[in-house]
Amino acid sequence: MSKKLYIKTWGCQMNVYDSQKMADVLATLGYQQIPEPDGADLMVLNTCHIREKATEKVFSDLGRLRPHKEAKAAEGQKALIAVAGCVAQAEGDVILQRAKYVDMVFGPQTYHLLPEMILNATGGVRVVNTDFPVESKFDHLPGEAQAQGPSAMLSVQEGCDKFCTFCVVPYTRGAEFSRPVRQVLDEALRMADSGAKEITLLGQNVNAYHGEGPNGETWDLAKLIAKIADIPSIQRIRYMTSHPKDMNDGLIAAHGAIEKLMPFLHLPLQSGSDRVLELMNRKHKVADYLDVIARTRKARPDIALSSDFIVGFPGETEDDHRQTVELVREVGYSSCYSFKYSPRPGTPGAAMGSIVPEAVKDTRLHELQAILFQQQHDYNKACVGKIVPVLLDRKGEKEGQLQGKSPWMQSVYVSAPERLFGEIMDITIERAFQNGMSGTVLQQETPSTAEKREAA
Ligand code: SAH
Ligand code: SF4
Ligand code: F3S
């Protein structure tokens, strides 16, 4: 008899990928995923600890799951509640203490052990597993995976050894680790076979990738991208997230040489002030970043740039903030994420003095975002009137609409029949918004029907 599985996911793309892998592992035990917790036999919260109130959000969601567990119990059945991901890793014991109805708590590196954990939890033993096992979870995943659709994500690297002073990732995800090339290529081929046209290579520091190649030699990310580009049905390749220090010459050159590598680079800088970068332990200067940007733009002149910024890190002065604002103006971004600094328990930043008052953080974030949003809007506006190839990988909000991404990672909305789902279509851009663009599908037939006609 099939059992029902509910998973809610927070955080980065790695967590989204992990949730899919958990579902794959659980499918081998007969679990089928459902979109709501109602009637679920297993409820998993896959959590993120990167910024404020992470733990509180988990507890309030746990409170919402509890009645579903009780409803099952009233029918004489046992439903399990699990907390996974980075909050589980960081606060496992606290969760078990505070929420007695939680059955399992496990970190991001242990979900290949789910069958055993479920067996224990079903037997009434509460499970906490926040180890960093020696064997990799990737070696124990089922070969069968659910298809991800036209745009698929593939984890190639995980963890981080950089220890930026604001960040929990090295503690929650563990040491940096690259999956072997063969394993990555096999997964890419499976994705292509099940209909993926785009693959996004994921990692907390994806451009630090150094996987073992088939003959024992080390492959870097550029080499891996080139190999994946050889898969005929894969038409688009992306990667994220990268660190400025790990942008090597080969990767920069790949942006010019590999047509399928999309012209978009998400390269977080965090601050435009060398003094703050040093306090953050980012291990590079603003000038190094600008040099990387200039060389990448030379290799691929139309590359769209994106970044992450943190305002109000301890010790950040008004002058430091001005430098961030100036840098943003100088570079010109197509889109960016920006955050108020949030002290994370156990990180060096949390113990630093010269705390920036919340009201000052608010003002700085507001000022920075006004510029970033304007840049994003302007970037989109510049596309109006142009014909842009869009991979239609999502249903739109309304009936008869599809949406997808331009090569430069902009969201594009169109009225289009469902048969165009999963196709890369030329779209004439008619309107631009801050968050995306809309337009009209140019050609009447899909690339695949055109191919068939030509072949006939
Ligand atoms: N590995 C990536 C980013 C990982 S976390 C890198 O090296 O940049 C994603 C983003 O969250 C970071 O780029 C940073 O901007 C933000 N972030 C991380 N910790 C934070 C904190 N304590 N407070 C506010 N923002 C934070
Ligand atoms: Fe966090 Fe820094 Fe590692 Fe990125 S490089 S994951 S910000 S510690
Ligand atoms: Fe969050 Fe963990 Fe990703 S803290 S951002 S889910 S690595």
Short mmCIF file of C-alpha atoms and ligand atoms in Angstrom, two decimals:
data_model
loop_
_atom_site.label_atom_id
_atom_site.label_comp_id
_atom_site.label_asym_id
_atom_site.label_seq_id
_atom_site.Cartn_x
_atom_site.Cartn_y
_atom_site.Cartn_z
CA MET A 1 0.00 0.00 0.00
CA SER A 2 1.39 3.40 -0.87
CA LYS A 3 2.11 5.86 1.91
CA LYS A 4 1.81 9.60 1.69
CA LEU A 5 4.70 12.01 2.01
CA TYR A 6 4.55 15.76 2.56
CA ILE A 7 7.73 17.84 2.21
CA LYS A 8 8.02 21.58 2.75
CA THR A 9 11.26 23.20 1.63
CA TRP A 10 12.94 26.46 2.62
CA GLY A 11 16.26 27.97 1.61
CA CYS A 12 18.61 27.62 -1.29
CA GLN A 13 18.45 25.49 -4.44
CA MET A 14 20.55 22.85 -2.72
CA ASN A 15 17.68 22.32 -0.30
CA VAL A 16 15.24 22.06 -3.19
CA TYR A 17 17.51 19.45 -4.75
CA ASP A 18 17.84 17.62 -1.42
CA SER A 19 14.06 17.49 -1.03
CA GLN A 20 13.78 15.86 -4.45
CA LYS A 21 16.41 13.32 -3.47
CA MET A 22 14.62 12.58 -0.20
CA ALA A 23 11.45 11.97 -2.22
CA ASP A 24 13.45 9.61 -4.49
CA VAL A 25 14.78 7.66 -1.50
CA LEU A 26 11.31 7.51 0.07
CA ALA A 27 9.70 6.42 -3.20
CA THR A 28 11.70 3.19 -2.89
CA LEU A 29 9.84 2.64 0.40
CA GLY A 30 6.47 3.24 -1.25
CA TYR A 31 5.97 6.90 -0.30
CA GLN A 32 4.15 9.13 -2.77
CA GLN A 33 4.44 12.88 -2.46
CA ILE A 34 1.33 14.99 -1.79
CA PRO A 35 1.13 18.80 -1.89
CA GLU A 36 -0.57 19.31 1.51
CA PRO A 37 0.03 17.66 4.91
CA ASP A 38 -3.55 16.39 5.14
CA GLY A 39 -3.47 12.60 5.50
CA ALA A 40 0.33 12.35 5.27
CA ASP A 41 2.12 9.37 6.85
CA LEU A 42 5.41 11.27 6.88
CA MET A 43 5.82 15.06 7.08
CA VAL A 44 9.27 16.56 6.46
CA LEU A 45 10.28 20.17 7.00
CA ASN A 46 13.49 20.77 5.05
CA THR A 47 14.79 23.87 6.76
CA CYS A 48 17.19 26.78 6.20
CA HIS A 49 19.27 28.52 8.86
CA ILE A 50 20.88 31.26 6.80
CA ARG A 51 19.06 34.28 8.24
CA GLU A 52 16.95 35.47 11.15
CA LYS A 53 14.05 33.71 12.84
CA ALA A 54 14.81 30.44 11.08
CA THR A 55 14.21 28.35 14.19
CA GLU A 56 11.03 30.21 15.14
CA LYS A 57 9.57 29.62 11.68
CA VAL A 58 10.27 25.92 12.05
CA PHE A 59 8.48 25.77 15.41
CA SER A 60 5.45 27.59 14.09
CA ASP A 61 5.26 25.21 11.12
CA LEU A 62 5.69 22.24 13.42
CA GLY A 63 2.69 23.53 15.37
CA ARG A 64 0.68 23.45 12.14
CA LEU A 65 1.70 19.86 11.38
CA ARG A 66 0.84 18.55 14.84
CA PRO A 67 -2.97 18.36 14.32
CA HIS A 68 -2.39 16.21 11.21
CA LYS A 69 -0.37 13.78 13.29
CA GLU A 70 -3.09 13.75 15.95
CA ALA A 71 -5.80 13.17 13.34
CA LYS A 72 -3.89 10.10 12.13
CA ALA A 73 -3.45 8.88 15.69
CA ALA A 74 -7.23 9.16 16.22
CA GLU A 75 -7.60 6.72 13.32
CA GLY A 76 -5.16 4.38 15.03
CA GLN A 77 -2.29 5.16 12.65
CA LYS A 78 1.12 6.65 13.26
CA ALA A 79 2.24 9.65 11.23
CA LEU A 80 5.87 10.73 11.55
CA ILE A 81 7.12 14.31 11.72
CA ALA A 82 10.72 15.02 10.65
CA VAL A 83 12.87 18.14 10.66
CA ALA A 84 15.66 18.04 8.07
CA GLY A 85 18.13 20.53 6.61
CA CYS A 86 20.27 23.24 8.13
CA VAL A 87 18.16 24.17 11.20
CA ALA A 88 18.04 20.46 12.07
CA GLN A 89 21.83 20.34 11.80
CA ALA A 90 22.34 23.43 13.94
CA GLU A 91 19.56 23.03 16.52
CA GLY A 92 18.72 19.31 16.49
CA ASP A 93 18.65 18.79 20.25
CA VAL A 94 16.65 21.95 20.94
CA ILE A 95 13.99 20.83 18.47
CA LEU A 96 13.63 17.40 20.07
CA GLN A 97 13.40 18.96 23.53
CA ARG A 98 10.90 21.66 22.65
CA ALA A 99 8.62 19.66 20.35
CA LYS A 100 8.03 16.26 21.89
CA TYR A 101 5.88 15.18 18.96
CA VAL A 102 8.80 15.42 16.50
CA ASP A 103 10.00 11.92 15.60
CA MET A 104 13.10 12.57 13.53
CA VAL A 105 15.73 15.29 13.21
CA PHE A 106 18.47 14.86 10.63
CA GLY A 107 21.04 17.02 8.89
CA PRO A 108 21.66 17.58 5.17
CA GLN A 109 24.29 14.85 4.85
CA THR A 110 22.28 11.93 6.19
CA TYR A 111 19.11 11.53 4.16
CA HIS A 112 20.40 8.41 2.40
CA LEU A 113 19.90 6.79 5.85
CA LEU A 114 16.17 7.58 5.81
CA PRO A 115 14.99 3.95 5.53
CA GLU A 116 16.79 3.04 8.75
CA MET A 117 15.73 6.24 10.53
CA ILE A 118 12.09 5.63 9.59
CA LEU A 119 12.28 2.09 10.88
CA ASN A 120 13.55 3.35 14.25
CA ALA A 121 11.05 6.18 14.47
CA THR A 122 8.16 3.89 13.60
CA GLY A 123 9.31 1.64 16.42
CA GLY A 124 9.01 4.56 18.80
CA VAL A 125 12.69 5.57 19.01
CA ARG A 126 13.16 9.28 18.42
CA VAL A 127 15.93 9.79 15.89
CA VAL A 128 18.53 12.53 15.83
CA ASN A 129 21.21 12.31 13.17
CA THR A 130 23.42 15.33 12.67
CA ASP A 131 26.57 13.45 11.71
CA PHE A 132 28.79 14.17 8.77
CA PRO A 133 29.13 10.55 7.63
CA VAL A 134 32.36 9.49 5.95
CA GLU A 135 30.47 7.89 3.06
CA SER A 136 28.72 10.37 0.79
CA LYS A 137 24.94 10.43 0.57
CA PHE A 138 25.39 10.74 -3.19
CA ASP A 139 26.85 7.20 -3.31
CA HIS A 140 23.66 5.79 -1.85
CA LEU A 141 20.92 7.45 -3.84
CA PRO A 142 18.53 5.34 -5.91
CA GLY A 143 19.28 5.21 -9.66
CA GLU A 144 15.64 5.89 -10.36
CA ALA A 145 14.81 9.56 -9.95
CA GLN A 146 11.63 11.51 -10.56
CA ALA A 147 11.89 13.64 -13.69
CA GLN A 148 12.46 17.29 -12.87
CA GLY A 149 11.03 18.63 -16.11
CA PRO A 150 12.63 20.85 -18.77
CA SER A 151 14.90 22.71 -16.33
CA ALA A 152 16.75 20.40 -13.94
CA MET A 153 19.09 21.03 -11.03
CA LEU A 154 22.13 18.90 -10.40
CA SER A 155 24.18 19.11 -7.20
CA VAL A 156 27.87 18.75 -8.03
CA GLN A 157 29.55 20.30 -5.01
CA GLU A 158 28.49 20.75 -1.43
CA GLY A 159 29.72 22.31 1.78
CA CYS A 160 32.20 25.09 2.30
CA ASP A 161 35.65 25.61 3.81
CA LYS A 162 35.69 29.40 3.49
CA PHE A 163 34.19 30.37 6.85
CA CYS A 164 32.95 33.85 6.04
CA THR A 165 32.34 35.30 9.48
CA PHE A 166 28.60 35.88 8.92
CA CYS A 167 27.72 32.47 7.51
CA VAL A 168 26.39 29.20 8.97
CA VAL A 169 26.91 27.06 5.86
CA PRO A 170 30.33 25.59 6.81
CA TYR A 171 28.75 24.42 10.08
CA THR A 172 25.47 23.10 8.69
CA ARG A 173 26.71 21.56 5.44
CA GLY A 174 30.18 20.57 6.49
CA ALA A 175 33.46 20.53 4.57
CA GLU A 176 33.68 21.23 0.87
CA PHE A 177 33.14 18.16 -1.24
CA SER A 178 32.95 17.57 -5.01
CA ARG A 179 31.07 14.64 -6.50
CA PRO A 180 33.09 12.46 -8.88
CA VAL A 181 32.77 13.35 -12.58
CA ARG A 182 31.28 9.96 -13.58
CA GLN A 183 28.49 10.29 -11.03
CA VAL A 184 27.66 13.82 -12.21
CA LEU A 185 27.68 12.85 -15.89
CA ASP A 186 25.46 9.82 -15.27
CA GLU A 187 22.94 12.00 -13.52
CA ALA A 188 23.12 14.61 -16.31
CA LEU A 189 22.45 11.88 -18.91
CA ARG A 190 19.48 10.60 -16.92
CA MET A 191 18.12 14.15 -16.75
CA ALA A 192 18.55 14.55 -20.52
CA ASP A 193 16.78 11.21 -21.09
CA SER A 194 13.83 12.30 -19.02
CA GLY A 195 13.38 15.51 -21.01
CA ALA A 196 15.61 18.16 -19.42
CA LYS A 197 16.75 20.88 -21.83
CA GLU A 198 18.53 22.94 -19.19
CA ILE A 199 20.79 21.83 -16.36
CA THR A 200 21.83 24.08 -13.49
CA LEU A 201 24.92 22.82 -11.68
CA LEU A 202 24.56 23.50 -7.97
CA GLY A 203 26.93 23.97 -5.08
CA GLN A 204 27.45 26.32 -2.16
CA ASN A 205 30.76 27.11 -3.89
CA VAL A 206 30.12 25.51 -7.22
CA ASN A 207 33.07 27.12 -8.97
CA ALA A 208 35.40 25.50 -6.43
CA TYR A 209 34.37 22.18 -8.02
CA HIS A 210 37.32 19.78 -8.24
CA GLY A 211 35.85 16.36 -8.91
CA GLU A 212 37.75 13.19 -9.58
CA GLY A 213 37.78 12.40 -13.30
CA PRO A 214 37.53 8.94 -14.86
CA ASN A 215 41.32 8.49 -14.88
CA GLY A 216 41.91 9.83 -11.40
CA GLU A 217 42.76 13.34 -12.61
CA THR A 218 40.98 16.39 -11.20
CA TRP A 219 38.33 18.17 -13.26
CA ASP A 220 37.39 21.77 -12.64
CA LEU A 221 33.98 23.29 -13.29
CA ALA A 222 34.88 24.56 -16.77
CA LYS A 223 35.84 21.06 -17.88
CA LEU A 224 32.67 19.60 -16.40
CA ILE A 225 30.53 22.20 -18.18
CA ALA A 226 32.25 21.48 -21.50
CA LYS A 227 31.51 17.77 -21.11
CA ILE A 228 27.86 18.33 -20.24
CA ALA A 229 27.60 20.66 -23.24
CA ASP A 230 28.37 17.59 -25.41
CA ILE A 231 24.99 16.05 -24.49
CA PRO A 232 22.96 16.97 -27.61
CA SER A 233 19.56 17.49 -25.98
CA ILE A 234 20.95 19.71 -23.22
CA GLN A 235 20.69 23.17 -24.73
CA ARG A 236 21.33 25.38 -21.72
CA ILE A 237 23.78 25.13 -18.82
CA ARG A 238 23.94 27.33 -15.73
CA TYR A 239 25.78 27.15 -12.42
CA MET A 240 25.43 28.67 -8.96
CA THR A 241 26.58 29.87 -6.47
CA SER A 242 30.13 31.00 -7.07
CA HIS A 243 32.80 32.69 -5.00
CA PRO A 244 34.91 35.46 -6.60
CA LYS A 245 38.13 33.79 -5.46
CA ASP A 246 37.33 30.61 -7.37
CA MET A 247 36.59 32.20 -10.78
CA ASN A 248 39.53 30.68 -12.65
CA ASP A 249 40.68 31.59 -16.18
CA GLY A 250 39.17 28.43 -17.64
CA LEU A 251 35.71 29.21 -16.31
CA ILE A 252 35.88 32.80 -17.52
CA ALA A 253 36.98 31.58 -20.96
CA ALA A 254 34.15 29.01 -20.99
CA HIS A 255 31.68 31.89 -20.98
CA GLY A 256 33.08 32.95 -24.34
CA ALA A 257 33.68 29.49 -25.78
CA ILE A 258 30.66 27.39 -24.80
CA GLU A 259 27.53 28.52 -26.56
CA LYS A 260 25.26 26.49 -24.24
CA LEU A 261 26.66 28.17 -21.12
CA MET A 262 24.08 30.88 -20.49
CA PRO A 263 25.21 34.51 -20.28
CA PHE A 264 24.45 34.95 -16.61
CA LEU A 265 26.78 35.01 -13.62
CA HIS A 266 25.67 35.09 -10.00
CA LEU A 267 28.78 36.13 -8.12
CA PRO A 268 28.14 37.35 -4.57
CA LEU A 269 30.30 40.24 -3.41
CA GLN A 270 28.54 41.08 -0.07
CA SER A 271 30.16 44.52 0.33
CA GLY A 272 31.88 47.17 -1.77
CA SER A 273 34.31 48.03 1.03
CA ASP A 274 37.65 46.24 1.40
CA ARG A 275 37.54 46.87 5.14
CA VAL A 276 34.20 45.08 5.49
CA LEU A 277 35.26 42.27 3.13
CA GLU A 278 38.18 41.67 5.45
CA LEU A 279 35.95 41.65 8.54
CA MET A 280 33.76 39.16 6.69
CA ASN A 281 36.80 36.98 5.88
CA ARG A 282 35.91 36.99 2.19
CA LYS A 283 39.61 36.56 1.25
CA HIS A 284 39.64 38.97 -1.69
CA LYS A 285 39.51 42.69 -2.39
CA VAL A 286 36.96 44.71 -4.33
CA ALA A 287 39.54 45.23 -7.10
CA ASP A 288 39.89 41.43 -7.55
CA TYR A 289 36.15 41.17 -8.04
CA LEU A 290 36.09 44.04 -10.54
CA ASP A 291 38.91 42.36 -12.44
CA VAL A 292 36.95 39.09 -12.67
CA ILE A 293 33.87 40.99 -13.87
CA ALA A 294 35.87 42.86 -16.50
CA ARG A 295 37.46 39.67 -17.83
CA THR A 296 34.14 37.80 -17.89
CA ARG A 297 32.51 40.70 -19.73
CA LYS A 298 35.35 40.61 -22.25
CA ALA A 299 34.80 36.87 -22.80
CA ARG A 300 31.03 37.25 -23.07
CA PRO A 301 30.05 40.89 -23.62
CA ASP A 302 26.31 40.35 -23.07
CA ILE A 303 26.75 38.59 -19.72
CA ALA A 304 24.16 39.57 -17.11
CA LEU A 305 25.55 40.02 -13.62
CA SER A 306 23.97 39.27 -10.31
CA SER A 307 25.22 39.40 -6.73
CA ASP A 308 24.35 39.17 -3.05
CA PHE A 309 24.90 42.08 -0.65
CA ILE A 310 24.72 42.26 3.12
CA VAL A 311 24.17 45.65 4.78
CA GLY A 312 24.91 46.41 8.41
CA PHE A 313 27.63 43.88 9.10
CA PRO A 314 29.25 44.72 12.50
CA GLY A 315 31.65 47.62 12.02
CA GLU A 316 30.13 48.78 8.71
CA THR A 317 30.35 52.58 8.65
CA GLU A 318 28.44 55.06 6.55
CA ASP A 319 31.55 55.37 4.38
CA ASP A 320 31.70 51.58 3.85
CA HIS A 321 28.06 51.65 2.83
CA ARG A 322 28.73 54.49 0.36
CA GLN A 323 31.41 52.31 -1.24
CA THR A 324 28.87 49.50 -1.70
CA VAL A 325 26.41 51.91 -3.30
CA GLU A 326 29.09 53.29 -5.63
CA LEU A 327 30.22 49.82 -6.62
CA VAL A 328 26.66 48.81 -7.49
CA ARG A 329 26.35 51.90 -9.67
CA GLU A 330 29.67 51.14 -11.34
CA VAL A 331 28.98 47.47 -12.12
CA GLY A 332 25.29 47.65 -13.11
CA TYR A 333 23.39 44.47 -12.23
CA SER A 334 20.54 42.66 -13.94
CA SER A 335 19.25 41.44 -10.55
CA CYS A 336 20.59 41.08 -7.01
CA TYR A 337 19.71 39.77 -3.60
CA SER A 338 20.33 42.06 -0.66
CA PHE A 339 19.91 41.37 3.03
CA LYS A 340 20.21 42.96 6.43
CA TYR A 341 22.96 41.29 8.40
CA SER A 342 21.54 38.75 10.80
CA PRO A 343 23.83 37.39 13.54
CA ARG A 344 23.94 33.60 13.36
CA PRO A 345 24.59 31.74 16.60
CA GLY A 346 28.07 30.23 16.70
CA THR A 347 29.55 32.30 13.86
CA PRO A 348 32.41 34.76 14.53
CA GLY A 349 30.27 37.68 13.31
CA ALA A 350 27.79 37.13 16.12
CA ALA A 351 30.52 37.87 18.67
CA MET A 352 31.82 41.04 16.97
CA GLY A 353 31.43 44.50 18.46
CA SER A 354 30.32 47.72 16.73
CA ILE A 355 26.87 46.37 16.01
CA VAL A 356 24.94 48.43 13.50
CA PRO A 357 21.54 49.52 14.88
CA GLU A 358 18.51 47.92 13.22
CA ALA A 359 17.17 51.31 12.06
CA VAL A 360 20.45 52.07 10.29
CA LYS A 361 20.37 48.65 8.61
CA ASP A 362 16.84 49.41 7.44
CA THR A 363 17.87 52.75 5.93
CA ARG A 364 20.90 51.26 4.20
CA LEU A 365 18.96 48.31 2.81
CA HIS A 366 16.22 50.60 1.58
CA GLU A 367 18.72 52.84 -0.21
CA LEU A 368 20.60 49.92 -1.77
CA GLN A 369 17.45 48.13 -2.89
CA ALA A 370 16.05 51.26 -4.52
CA ILE A 371 19.12 51.32 -6.78
CA LEU A 372 19.18 47.54 -7.38
CA PHE A 373 15.47 47.41 -8.24
CA GLN A 374 15.87 50.35 -10.61
CA GLN A 375 18.81 48.60 -12.31
CA GLN A 376 16.76 45.44 -12.69
CA HIS A 377 13.84 47.34 -14.15
CA ASP A 378 16.12 49.20 -16.57
CA TYR A 379 17.77 45.95 -17.60
CA ASN A 380 14.38 44.46 -18.43
CA LYS A 381 13.22 47.63 -20.20
CA ALA A 382 16.23 47.44 -22.51
CA CYS A 383 14.83 44.15 -23.85
CA VAL A 384 11.52 45.62 -25.02
CA GLY A 385 11.20 45.17 -28.78
CA LYS A 386 13.82 42.44 -28.87
CA ILE A 387 13.29 38.77 -29.77
CA VAL A 388 14.44 36.57 -26.90
CA PRO A 389 14.63 32.75 -26.71
CA VAL A 390 12.78 31.55 -23.62
CA LEU A 391 12.66 28.05 -22.14
CA LEU A 392 9.00 27.75 -21.12
CA ASP A 393 9.43 25.61 -18.01
CA ARG A 394 6.48 26.68 -15.86
CA LYS A 395 2.75 27.15 -16.00
CA GLY A 396 1.73 30.78 -15.71
CA GLU A 397 -0.44 32.14 -12.95
CA LYS A 398 -3.48 32.26 -15.18
CA GLU A 399 -5.01 29.66 -17.49
CA GLY A 400 -3.44 29.81 -20.96
CA GLN A 401 -0.19 31.31 -19.70
CA LEU A 402 3.31 29.89 -19.56
CA GLN A 403 6.48 31.35 -18.12
CA GLY A 404 10.17 30.76 -18.40
CA LYS A 405 13.62 32.27 -18.34
CA SER A 406 15.55 34.30 -20.89
CA PRO A 407 19.24 33.42 -21.39
CA TRP A 408 19.98 36.31 -18.98
CA MET A 409 17.80 34.73 -16.28
CA GLN A 410 14.91 37.19 -16.59
CA SER A 411 11.42 35.79 -16.00
CA VAL A 412 9.24 36.01 -19.10
CA TYR A 413 5.44 35.59 -19.16
CA VAL A 414 3.45 34.75 -22.30
CA SER A 415 0.02 33.62 -23.42
CA ALA A 416 0.74 30.23 -24.94
CA PRO A 417 -0.91 26.85 -25.42
CA GLU A 418 0.16 24.06 -23.12
CA ARG A 419 1.85 22.14 -25.95
CA LEU A 420 4.65 24.73 -25.88
CA PHE A 421 5.54 23.73 -22.30
CA GLY A 422 9.17 22.60 -22.20
CA GLU A 423 10.09 24.24 -25.51
CA ILE A 424 12.55 27.05 -26.14
CA MET A 425 10.50 29.61 -28.05
CA ASP A 426 11.37 32.99 -29.55
CA ILE A 427 9.37 35.65 -27.77
CA THR A 428 8.96 39.26 -28.82
CA ILE A 429 9.26 41.26 -25.61
CA GLU A 430 6.53 43.86 -25.30
CA ARG A 431 6.47 44.96 -21.68
CA ALA A 432 9.00 45.14 -18.88
CA PHE A 433 8.42 45.13 -15.14
CA GLN A 434 10.89 45.19 -12.28
CA ASN A 435 10.61 41.43 -11.80
CA GLY A 436 10.19 40.23 -15.35
CA MET A 437 8.89 40.82 -18.85
CA SER A 438 5.98 39.76 -20.99
CA GLY A 439 5.59 39.29 -24.72
CA THR A 440 4.24 37.22 -27.60
CA VAL A 441 5.40 33.90 -28.98
CA LEU A 442 6.86 34.63 -32.40
CA GLN A 443 6.71 31.37 -34.32
CA GLN A 444 3.58 29.26 -34.67
CA GLU A 445 5.14 25.84 -34.39
CA THR A 446 7.38 24.27 -31.78
CA PRO A 447 11.01 23.50 -32.63
CA SER A 448 10.21 19.78 -32.44
CA THR A 449 7.29 19.92 -34.90
CA ALA A 450 9.43 22.05 -37.23
CA GLU A 451 12.11 19.35 -37.08
CA LYS A 452 9.58 16.67 -37.95
CA ARG A 453 8.29 18.71 -40.91
CA GLU A 454 11.80 19.27 -42.23
CA ALA A 455 12.59 15.57 -41.88
CA ALA A 456 9.44 14.58 -43.82
N1 SAH B 1 28.12 30.59 -0.99
C1 SAH B 1 27.61 31.82 -1.36
C2 SAH B 1 26.38 32.27 -0.58
C3 SAH B 1 25.69 31.40 0.38
S1 SAH B 1 24.42 32.06 1.39
C4 SAH B 1 28.72 32.85 -1.26
O1 SAH B 1 29.83 32.55 -1.04
O2 SAH B 1 28.47 34.02 -1.38
C5 SAH B 1 23.48 33.13 0.35
C6 SAH B 1 23.54 34.56 0.75
O3 SAH B 1 22.90 34.78 1.99
C7 SAH B 1 24.94 35.09 0.94
O4 SAH B 1 25.54 35.43 -0.26
C8 SAH B 1 24.71 36.29 1.83
O5 SAH B 1 24.50 37.46 1.08
C9 SAH B 1 23.43 35.95 2.59
N2 SAH B 1 23.74 35.66 3.98
C10 SAH B 1 24.44 34.63 4.49
N3 SAH B 1 24.55 34.72 5.83
C11 SAH B 1 23.91 35.85 6.20
C12 SAH B 1 23.67 36.50 7.42
N4 SAH B 1 24.14 36.02 8.56
N5 SAH B 1 22.95 37.65 7.42
C13 SAH B 1 22.47 38.16 6.26
N6 SAH B 1 22.68 37.60 5.06
C14 SAH B 1 23.38 36.45 5.02
FE1 SF4 B 2 28.98 30.96 3.42
FE2 SF4 B 2 31.16 32.23 2.70
FE3 SF4 B 2 30.99 29.62 2.33
FE4 SF4 B 2 29.52 31.27 0.85
S1 SF4 B 2 31.75 31.15 0.86
S2 SF4 B 2 28.82 29.41 1.84
S3 SF4 B 2 29.05 32.89 2.29
S4 SF4 B 2 31.06 30.67 4.29
FE1 F3S B 3 19.87 27.72 3.98
FE2 F3S B 3 21.34 25.64 4.40
FE3 F3S B 3 20.95 26.53 1.95
S1 F3S B 3 21.24 27.43 5.64
S2 F3S B 3 20.74 28.69 2.24
S3 F3S B 3 19.43 25.69 3.28
S4 F3S B 3 22.82 25.67 2.77
#
